[in-house]
CSV table of C-alpha atoms and ligand atoms in Angstrom, one decimal:
chain,number,residue,atom,x,y,z
A,123,MET,CA,15.1,-1.0,-5.0
A,124,ALA,CA,12.6,-3.7,-5.7
A,125,GLU,CA,9.1,-2.4,-6.6
A,126,ILE,CA,6.3,-3.7,-4.4
A,127,LEU,CA,2.7,-3.2,-5.7
A,128,VAL,CA,0.1,-2.5,-3.0
A,129,LEU,CA,-3.5,-2.8,-4.1
A,130,VAL,CA,-5.4,0.1,-2.5
A,131,GLU,CA,-8.6,-0.7,-0.5
A,132,HIS,CA,-10.8,2.3,-0.7
A,133,ASP,CA,-14.4,3.6,-0.7
A,134,ALA,CA,-14.6,6.3,-3.4
A,135,GLY,CA,-11.1,7.4,-2.5
A,136,ASP,CA,-11.4,7.0,1.2
A,137,VAL,CA,-8.4,4.8,1.8
A,138,LYS,CA,-8.8,2.0,4.4
A,139,LYS,CA,-6.4,1.6,7.3
A,140,VAL,CA,-5.2,-1.8,6.0
A,141,THR,CA,-3.7,-0.1,3.0
A,142,LEU,CA,-1.6,2.1,5.2
A,143,GLU,CA,-0.4,-0.9,7.1
A,144,LEU,CA,0.5,-2.6,3.7
A,145,LEU,CA,2.4,0.5,2.5
A,146,THR,CA,4.3,0.6,5.8
A,147,LYS,CA,5.3,-3.0,5.4
A,148,ALA,CA,6.1,-2.6,1.7
A,149,ARG,CA,8.6,0.1,2.6
A,150,ASP,CA,10.5,-2.5,4.6
A,151,LEU,CA,10.5,-4.9,1.6
A,152,GLY,CA,11.3,-2.4,-1.2
A,153,GLU,CA,9.7,0.6,-2.8
A,154,PRO,CA,5.9,0.7,-2.6
A,155,SER,CA,3.8,1.6,-5.6
A,156,ALA,CA,0.1,2.0,-4.9
A,157,VAL,CA,-2.4,0.5,-7.4
A,158,PHE,CA,-5.5,2.7,-7.3
A,159,ILE,CA,-8.5,1.3,-9.2
A,160,GLY,CA,-11.8,3.1,-9.5
A,161,PRO,CA,-13.0,6.7,-9.0
A,162,GLY,CA,-11.7,9.0,-6.1
A,163,TYR,CA,-7.9,9.2,-6.6
A,164,ALA,CA,-8.0,13.0,-5.9
A,165,THR,CA,-9.3,12.1,-2.4
A,166,ALA,CA,-6.8,9.3,-1.8
A,167,GLU,CA,-3.7,11.0,-3.1
A,168,SER,CA,-2.6,12.9,0.0
A,169,VAL,CA,-2.8,9.8,2.3
A,170,LEU,CA,-0.9,7.7,-0.2
A,171,LYS,CA,1.8,10.4,-0.2
A,172,GLU,CA,1.8,10.5,3.5
A,173,TYR,CA,2.4,6.8,3.8
A,174,GLY,CA,5.2,6.7,1.3
A,175,ALA,CA,3.9,5.4,-2.0
A,176,ALA,CA,6.7,6.3,-4.5
A,177,LYS,CA,4.4,5.8,-7.4
A,178,ALA,CA,0.6,5.5,-7.9
A,179,TYR,CA,-0.7,3.5,-10.8
A,180,VAL,CA,-4.2,5.0,-11.4
A,181,THR,CA,-7.1,3.5,-13.3
A,182,ASP,CA,-10.0,5.7,-12.6
A,183,ALA,CA,-12.2,4.8,-15.6
A,184,GLU,CA,-15.8,4.8,-14.3
A,185,ASP,CA,-16.7,1.3,-15.7
A,186,ILE,CA,-13.6,-0.6,-14.4
A,187,ALA,CA,-15.3,-1.3,-11.0
A,188,SER,CA,-18.5,-2.4,-12.8
A,189,TYR,CA,-16.8,-5.7,-13.8
A,190,VAL,CA,-16.1,-8.3,-11.3
A,191,GLY,CA,-12.7,-9.1,-12.9
A,192,GLY,CA,-11.8,-5.6,-14.0
A,193,ALA,CA,-9.4,-4.9,-11.1
A,194,ALA,CA,-7.7,-8.2,-11.7
A,195,ASP,CA,-7.0,-7.3,-15.4
A,196,VAL,CA,-5.4,-4.0,-14.3
A,197,LEU,CA,-3.3,-5.8,-11.7
A,198,ALA,CA,-2.3,-8.6,-14.1
A,199,GLN,CA,-1.2,-6.0,-16.7
A,200,LEU,CA,0.9,-4.1,-14.2
A,201,VAL,CA,2.6,-7.3,-12.9
A,202,GLN,CA,3.6,-8.0,-16.5
A,203,SER,CA,4.8,-4.5,-17.3
A,204,ALA,CA,6.3,-3.4,-14.0
A,205,GLN,CA,7.7,-6.9,-13.0
A,206,PRO,CA,7.4,-6.1,-9.3
A,207,ALA,CA,9.0,-8.2,-6.6
A,208,ALA,CA,5.7,-8.8,-5.0
A,209,VAL,CA,2.0,-7.7,-4.8
A,210,LEU,CA,0.4,-7.0,-1.5
A,211,THR,CA,-3.3,-6.9,-1.0
A,212,ALA,CA,-5.6,-7.0,2.0
A,213,ALA,CA,-7.1,-10.4,2.8
A,214,THR,CA,-10.7,-9.1,2.3
A,215,PRO,CA,-13.0,-11.2,0.1
A,216,VAL,CA,-12.9,-8.7,-2.8
A,217,ALA,CA,-9.1,-8.2,-2.7
A,218,ARG,CA,-8.6,-12.0,-2.4
A,219,GLU,CA,-10.7,-12.6,-5.5
A,220,THR,CA,-8.9,-9.9,-7.4
A,221,ALA,CA,-5.5,-11.3,-6.4
A,222,ALA,CA,-6.5,-14.8,-7.2
A,223,ARG,CA,-7.6,-13.9,-10.7
A,224,ALA,CA,-4.5,-11.7,-11.4
A,225,ALA,CA,-2.2,-14.4,-10.0
A,226,LEU,CA,-3.8,-17.0,-12.3
A,227,ARG,CA,-3.5,-14.7,-15.3
A,228,THR,CA,0.2,-14.1,-14.6
A,229,GLY,CA,1.1,-17.7,-13.7
A,230,SER,CA,1.9,-16.6,-10.2
A,231,GLY,CA,1.3,-18.2,-6.8
A,232,MET,CA,-0.8,-16.6,-4.1
A,233,LEU,CA,-0.9,-16.9,-0.3
A,234,THR,CA,-3.7,-15.6,1.9
A,235,ASP,CA,-4.5,-14.9,5.5
A,236,ILE,CA,-1.0,-13.8,6.1
A,237,VAL,CA,-0.1,-12.2,9.4
A,238,ASP,CA,3.6,-11.4,8.7
A,239,ILE,CA,6.0,-11.2,5.9
A,240,GLU,CA,9.6,-12.1,6.6
A,241,ASP,CA,12.8,-11.7,4.5
A,242,GLY,CA,12.6,-13.4,1.1
A,243,PHE,CA,8.8,-12.8,1.0
A,244,VAL,CA,8.3,-15.7,3.5
A,245,ALA,CA,4.7,-15.4,4.5
A,246,ARG,CA,3.5,-16.4,8.0
A,247,GLN,CA,0.1,-17.8,8.7
A,248,ASP,CA,-1.2,-18.8,12.1
A,249,VAL,CA,-3.5,-21.8,12.0
A,250,PHE,CA,-5.3,-24.2,14.4
A,251,GLY,CA,-6.0,-21.5,17.0
A,252,GLY,CA,-2.5,-20.1,16.7
A,253,ALA,CA,-1.1,-23.4,17.8
A,254,THR,CA,0.7,-23.9,14.5
A,255,ILE,CA,2.7,-21.3,12.6
A,256,VAL,CA,3.0,-22.0,8.8
A,257,ARG,CA,5.8,-20.3,6.8
A,258,SER,CA,5.4,-20.4,3.1
A,259,VAL,CA,6.9,-19.0,-0.1
A,260,VAL,CA,5.5,-18.6,-3.5
A,261,THR,CA,7.6,-20.6,-5.9
A,262,SER,CA,6.1,-19.5,-9.2
A,263,GLY,CA,5.8,-16.1,-10.9
A,264,THR,CA,5.3,-13.0,-8.7
A,265,PRO,CA,4.3,-13.6,-5.1
A,266,PHE,CA,0.7,-12.3,-4.4
A,267,LEU,CA,0.4,-11.9,-0.7
A,268,CYS,CA,-3.0,-11.2,0.9
A,269,VAL,CA,-2.5,-9.9,4.4
A,270,ARG,CA,-5.0,-9.7,7.3
A,271,GLY,CA,-5.8,-6.2,8.7
A,272,ASN,CA,-4.0,-5.2,11.9
A,273,SER,CA,-1.0,-7.4,11.1
A,274,PHE,CA,1.3,-4.4,10.9
A,275,GLU,CA,1.2,-1.0,12.5
A,276,ALA,CA,0.9,1.9,10.0
A,277,HIS,CA,3.5,4.6,10.2
A,278,ALA,CA,3.7,7.7,8.0
A,279,ALA,CA,6.8,8.4,6.0
A,280,PRO,CA,5.9,11.0,3.4
A,281,ALA,CA,7.1,10.6,-0.2
A,282,GLU,CA,6.5,12.4,-3.5
A,283,THR,CA,4.0,10.1,-5.2
A,284,VAL,CA,4.4,10.0,-8.9
A,285,ARG,CA,1.1,9.4,-10.7
A,286,GLU,CA,1.1,7.1,-13.7
A,287,ASP,CA,-2.2,6.5,-15.5
A,288,VAL,CA,-2.9,3.0,-16.6
A,289,THR,CA,-5.4,2.2,-19.3
A,290,VAL,CA,-6.6,-1.3,-19.8
A,291,GLU,CA,-8.6,-3.1,-22.5
A,292,LEU,CA,-11.0,-5.3,-20.6
A,293,THR,CA,-11.2,-8.7,-22.0
A,294,ASP,CA,-14.5,-10.2,-23.2
A,295,ALA,CA,-14.1,-12.8,-20.4
A,296,VAL,CA,-14.1,-10.0,-17.8
A,297,LYS,CA,-17.1,-8.3,-19.5
A,298,ALA,CA,-19.1,-11.5,-19.1
A,299,ALA,CA,-20.0,-10.6,-15.5
A,300,LYS,CA,-21.1,-7.1,-14.5
A,301,VAL,CA,-22.0,-5.6,-11.2
A,302,VAL,CA,-25.5,-4.1,-11.6
A,303,ASP,CA,-26.1,-2.7,-8.2
A,304,ARG,CA,-24.2,-1.8,-5.0
A,305,VAL,CA,-26.0,-1.2,-1.7
A,306,SER,CA,-24.1,0.7,1.0
A,307,GLU,CA,-24.2,-1.0,4.4
A,308,VAL,CA,-25.9,1.2,7.0
A,309,LYS,CA,-23.0,2.4,9.2
A,310,SER,CA,-23.4,2.1,12.9
A,311,GLY,CA,-20.8,4.8,13.8
A,312,ARG,CA,-18.6,2.1,15.2
A,313,PRO,CA,-15.3,1.1,13.5
A,314,GLU,CA,-15.6,-1.5,10.6
A,315,LEU,CA,-15.2,-5.0,12.0
A,316,THR,CA,-12.2,-6.0,9.9
A,317,GLU,CA,-10.4,-2.7,10.5
A,318,ALA,CA,-11.2,-2.4,14.2
A,319,SER,CA,-8.3,-2.5,16.8
A,320,ILE,CA,-10.8,-3.5,19.5
A,321,ILE,CA,-13.7,-5.9,19.1
A,322,VAL,CA,-16.2,-7.1,21.7
A,323,SER,CA,-18.2,-10.1,20.5
A,324,GLY,CA,-21.3,-11.7,22.0
A,325,GLY,CA,-22.4,-15.3,21.7
A,326,ARG,CA,-25.3,-17.6,22.7
A,327,GLY,CA,-24.7,-16.6,26.3
A,328,MET,CA,-26.2,-13.2,25.6
A,329,GLY,CA,-29.6,-14.9,25.6
A,330,SER,CA,-31.4,-12.4,23.3
A,331,GLY,CA,-30.9,-9.6,20.8
A,332,GLU,CA,-31.9,-7.0,23.3
A,333,ASN,CA,-29.1,-8.1,25.7
A,334,PHE,CA,-26.5,-7.2,23.0
A,335,THR,CA,-26.8,-3.6,24.3
A,336,ILE,CA,-24.5,-4.8,27.1
A,337,VAL,CA,-21.9,-5.8,24.5
A,338,GLU,CA,-22.4,-2.5,22.5
A,339,GLU,CA,-21.9,-0.4,25.6
A,340,LEU,CA,-18.6,-2.1,26.4
A,341,ALA,CA,-17.5,-1.7,22.8
A,342,ASP,CA,-18.5,2.0,22.8
A,343,ALA,CA,-16.6,2.6,26.0
A,344,LEU,CA,-13.5,1.0,24.5
A,345,GLY,CA,-14.0,2.7,21.1
A,346,GLY,CA,-14.4,-0.7,19.4
A,347,ALA,CA,-16.6,-2.7,17.0
A,348,VAL,CA,-19.2,-5.3,17.9
A,349,GLY,CA,-19.1,-8.9,16.6
A,350,ALA,CA,-21.1,-12.0,17.2
A,351,SER,CA,-20.8,-15.8,17.1
A,352,ARG,CA,-22.8,-17.8,14.6
A,353,ALA,CA,-25.1,-19.0,17.3
A,354,ALA,CA,-26.1,-15.4,18.0
A,355,THR,CA,-26.5,-14.4,14.3
A,356,ASP,CA,-28.4,-17.6,13.4
A,357,ALA,CA,-30.8,-16.8,16.3
A,358,GLY,CA,-31.4,-13.4,14.7
A,359,TRP,CA,-29.9,-11.5,17.6
A,360,TYR,CA,-27.3,-9.7,15.6
A,361,PRO,CA,-26.7,-9.1,11.8
A,362,HIS,CA,-25.1,-11.9,9.9
A,363,GLN,CA,-22.5,-9.5,8.4
A,364,LEU,CA,-21.1,-9.1,11.9
A,365,GLN,CA,-20.5,-12.8,12.4
A,366,ILE,CA,-17.0,-13.8,13.1
A,367,GLY,CA,-15.5,-17.2,12.2
A,368,GLN,CA,-15.0,-19.7,9.5
A,369,THR,CA,-18.2,-18.7,7.7
A,370,GLY,CA,-18.1,-15.1,8.8
A,371,LYS,CA,-15.5,-12.4,9.0
A,372,THR,CA,-11.8,-13.0,9.8
A,373,VAL,CA,-10.5,-10.4,12.3
A,374,SER,CA,-7.1,-9.8,13.9
A,375,PRO,CA,-7.6,-6.9,16.4
A,376,GLN,CA,-5.2,-5.8,19.1
A,377,LEU,CA,-7.9,-6.7,21.7
A,378,TYR,CA,-10.8,-9.3,21.2
A,379,VAL,CA,-13.3,-9.7,24.1
A,380,ALA,CA,-15.4,-12.8,23.8
A,381,VAL,CA,-18.6,-12.6,25.8
A,382,GLY,CA,-20.7,-15.7,26.4
A,383,ILE,CA,-18.9,-17.5,23.5
A,384,SER,CA,-17.7,-21.1,24.1
A,385,GLY,CA,-14.8,-20.9,21.6
A,386,ALA,CA,-15.8,-23.5,19.0
A,387,ILE,CA,-13.1,-24.2,16.4
A,388,GLN,CA,-15.2,-22.5,13.7
A,389,HIS,CA,-15.4,-19.3,15.8
A,390,ARG,CA,-11.7,-19.5,16.6
A,391,ALA,CA,-10.9,-19.7,12.9
A,392,GLY,CA,-12.0,-16.1,12.6
A,393,MET,CA,-10.3,-14.5,15.6
A,394,GLN,CA,-7.4,-16.7,16.7
A,395,THR,CA,-4.8,-14.2,15.5
A,396,SER,CA,-6.1,-11.4,17.7
A,397,LYS,CA,-3.2,-10.0,19.7
A,398,THR,CA,-4.8,-10.1,23.2
A,399,ILE,CA,-7.9,-12.2,23.8
A,400,VAL,CA,-10.2,-11.7,26.9
A,401,ALA,CA,-12.9,-14.3,27.6
A,402,ILE,CA,-15.9,-13.8,29.9
A,403,ASN,CA,-17.8,-17.0,30.4
A,404,LYS,CA,-19.6,-18.7,33.3
A,405,ASP,CA,-18.2,-22.1,32.5
A,406,SER,CA,-14.6,-22.4,33.5
A,407,GLU,CA,-14.2,-25.4,31.2
A,408,ALA,CA,-15.2,-23.5,28.1
A,409,PRO,CA,-12.6,-24.0,25.3
A,410,ILE,CA,-12.3,-20.2,24.8
A,411,PHE,CA,-10.2,-20.1,27.9
A,412,GLU,CA,-7.5,-22.3,26.2
A,413,LEU,CA,-7.0,-19.4,23.8
A,414,ALA,CA,-7.5,-16.5,26.1
A,415,ASP,CA,-4.8,-14.3,27.5
A,416,PHE,CA,-7.1,-13.2,30.3
A,417,GLY,CA,-10.3,-14.9,31.4
A,418,VAL,CA,-13.1,-14.0,33.8
A,419,VAL,CA,-15.2,-16.9,35.0
A,420,GLY,CA,-18.5,-15.4,35.9
A,421,ASP,CA,-22.0,-14.3,34.8
A,422,LEU,CA,-21.6,-11.9,31.9
A,423,PHE,CA,-24.6,-9.9,33.1
A,424,THR,CA,-22.6,-9.0,36.2
A,425,VAL,CA,-19.1,-8.9,34.8
A,426,VAL,CA,-19.6,-6.9,31.5
A,427,PRO,CA,-21.6,-3.9,33.0
A,428,ALA,CA,-19.0,-3.7,35.8
A,429,LEU,CA,-16.2,-3.7,33.2
A,430,THR,CA,-17.9,-1.1,31.1
A,431,GLN,CA,-18.3,1.1,34.2
A,432,GLU,CA,-14.6,0.7,35.1
A,433,VAL,CA,-13.5,1.5,31.5
A,434,ARG,CA,-15.7,4.7,31.5
A,435,THR,CA,-14.2,5.8,34.9
A,436,ARG,CA,-10.7,5.3,33.7
A,437,SER,CA,-11.0,6.7,30.2
A,438,PRO,CA,-14.1,8.8,29.7
A,439,ARG,CA,-14.9,9.0,26.0
B,290,FAD,P1,-22.3,-21.8,22.6
B,290,FAD,O1,-21.3,-22.8,22.1
B,290,FAD,O2,-23.6,-22.3,22.9
B,290,FAD,O3,-21.6,-21.1,23.8
B,290,FAD,C1,-22.3,-20.2,24.7
B,290,FAD,C2,-21.4,-19.9,25.8
B,290,FAD,O4,-22.0,-18.9,26.6
B,290,FAD,C3,-21.1,-21.1,26.7
B,290,FAD,O5,-19.7,-21.4,26.8
B,290,FAD,C4,-21.7,-20.7,28.1
B,290,FAD,O6,-21.0,-21.2,29.2
B,290,FAD,C5,-21.7,-19.2,28.0
B,290,FAD,N1,-22.7,-18.6,28.8
B,290,FAD,C6,-24.1,-18.8,28.8
B,290,FAD,N2,-24.7,-17.9,29.7
B,290,FAD,C7,-23.7,-17.2,30.2
B,290,FAD,C8,-23.7,-16.1,31.2
B,290,FAD,N3,-24.8,-15.7,31.7
B,290,FAD,N4,-22.5,-15.6,31.5
B,290,FAD,C9,-21.4,-16.0,31.0
B,290,FAD,N5,-21.3,-17.0,30.0
B,290,FAD,C10,-22.5,-17.6,29.7
B,290,FAD,N6,-19.6,-20.3,14.7
B,290,FAD,C11,-19.1,-19.1,14.7
B,290,FAD,O7,-19.1,-18.4,15.7
B,290,FAD,N7,-18.7,-18.5,13.5
B,290,FAD,C12,-18.6,-19.2,12.3
B,290,FAD,O8,-18.2,-18.6,11.3
B,290,FAD,C13,-19.1,-20.5,12.3
B,290,FAD,N8,-19.1,-21.2,11.2
B,290,FAD,C14,-19.5,-22.5,11.2
B,290,FAD,C15,-19.3,-23.3,10.0
B,290,FAD,C16,-19.7,-24.7,10.1
B,290,FAD,C17,-19.5,-25.5,8.8
B,290,FAD,C18,-20.2,-25.2,11.3
B,290,FAD,C19,-20.6,-26.7,11.3
B,290,FAD,C20,-20.3,-24.5,12.4
B,290,FAD,C21,-20.0,-23.1,12.4
B,290,FAD,N9,-20.1,-22.3,13.5
B,290,FAD,C22,-19.6,-21.0,13.5
B,290,FAD,C23,-20.8,-22.8,14.7
B,290,FAD,C24,-19.9,-23.2,15.8
B,290,FAD,O9,-19.6,-24.6,15.7
B,290,FAD,C25,-20.6,-23.1,17.2
B,290,FAD,O10,-21.8,-23.7,17.2
B,290,FAD,C26,-20.8,-21.6,17.6
B,290,FAD,O11,-19.6,-20.9,17.4
B,290,FAD,C27,-21.3,-21.5,19.0
B,290,FAD,O12,-21.5,-20.2,19.3
B,290,FAD,P2,-21.4,-19.7,20.9
B,290,FAD,O13,-20.1,-19.9,21.4
B,290,FAD,O14,-22.0,-18.3,20.9
B,290,FAD,O15,-22.5,-20.6,21.6
């Protein structure tokens, strides 16, 4: 069966949900091999087994993650030695950069922001607010396919994962750029934005940073994450790292609730592949309604607290 490499997204061995989704898809396409780079494999091993990685290529050298291009060197070396049918990574900024460098080194093509992979490694991307579906194939080398989180449902299918240690000689070019510090983001207790199945986002219609508590309360009632439009982050009402859109995060949750957001093209670029979109806006002409599956025309300060109350009544958390 064709080997499919899956680059593991993890935080010191704490494997991210998107990797489980990629392993699940890789099982449809061939035989998944996890590529684990950095410290923490002992923590990750059981979950990689649970989700069916037949093999795990492990590079746990402490310094590998210190170099911006270190992971790319490992991936490029594995592509050359294992000759996989494809490489799957998340479409996160770091994974995209790793995939791009490794693809270049192996003379391969790369596609990103993928929402589905069909037979023959045909990648599907939804563009222009989901109005256009693009299907593309890589025509050179090994396909590097960067997939958005939440594109596939993760299902367990336990396997005996065979560990294979990989050592790599980092090139001088890679050693030219070193990471000197990493600062952990302060966690809010809510799901991470790019991993969340449910996101409630607030825009300029919120009127102030304090009013974001309304959005947070709905997100907490639904067990979701909180996002914001650029108008809201530029105004200093919400942190920039939670901005969704062209110059912010790209998300694809099961449910996206846009509160007081007009639906500018740059915002849509970051959330248009959400499975179900709900818009709450007092302007019935707001462009967000063109994209929404469900819309409420009304004052968010009335609608959102009522919705939160209803959610709490129906499913107390
Ligand atoms: P507005 O467009 O001002 O909309 C506010 C909405 O709130 C209105 O529809 C209004 O009817 C509604 N509203 C007001 N009060 C209430 C109320 N009480 N109840 C209900 N509804 C109410 N934007 C992003 O979001 N993300 C990006 O990554 C991004 N990148 C950009 C990159 C570039 C290069 C450029 C030029 C722009 C970018 N923008 C981005 C900005 C984008 O063009 C819009 O300006 C921005 O998305 C608008 O945010 P908004 O919808 O919150 O505000």
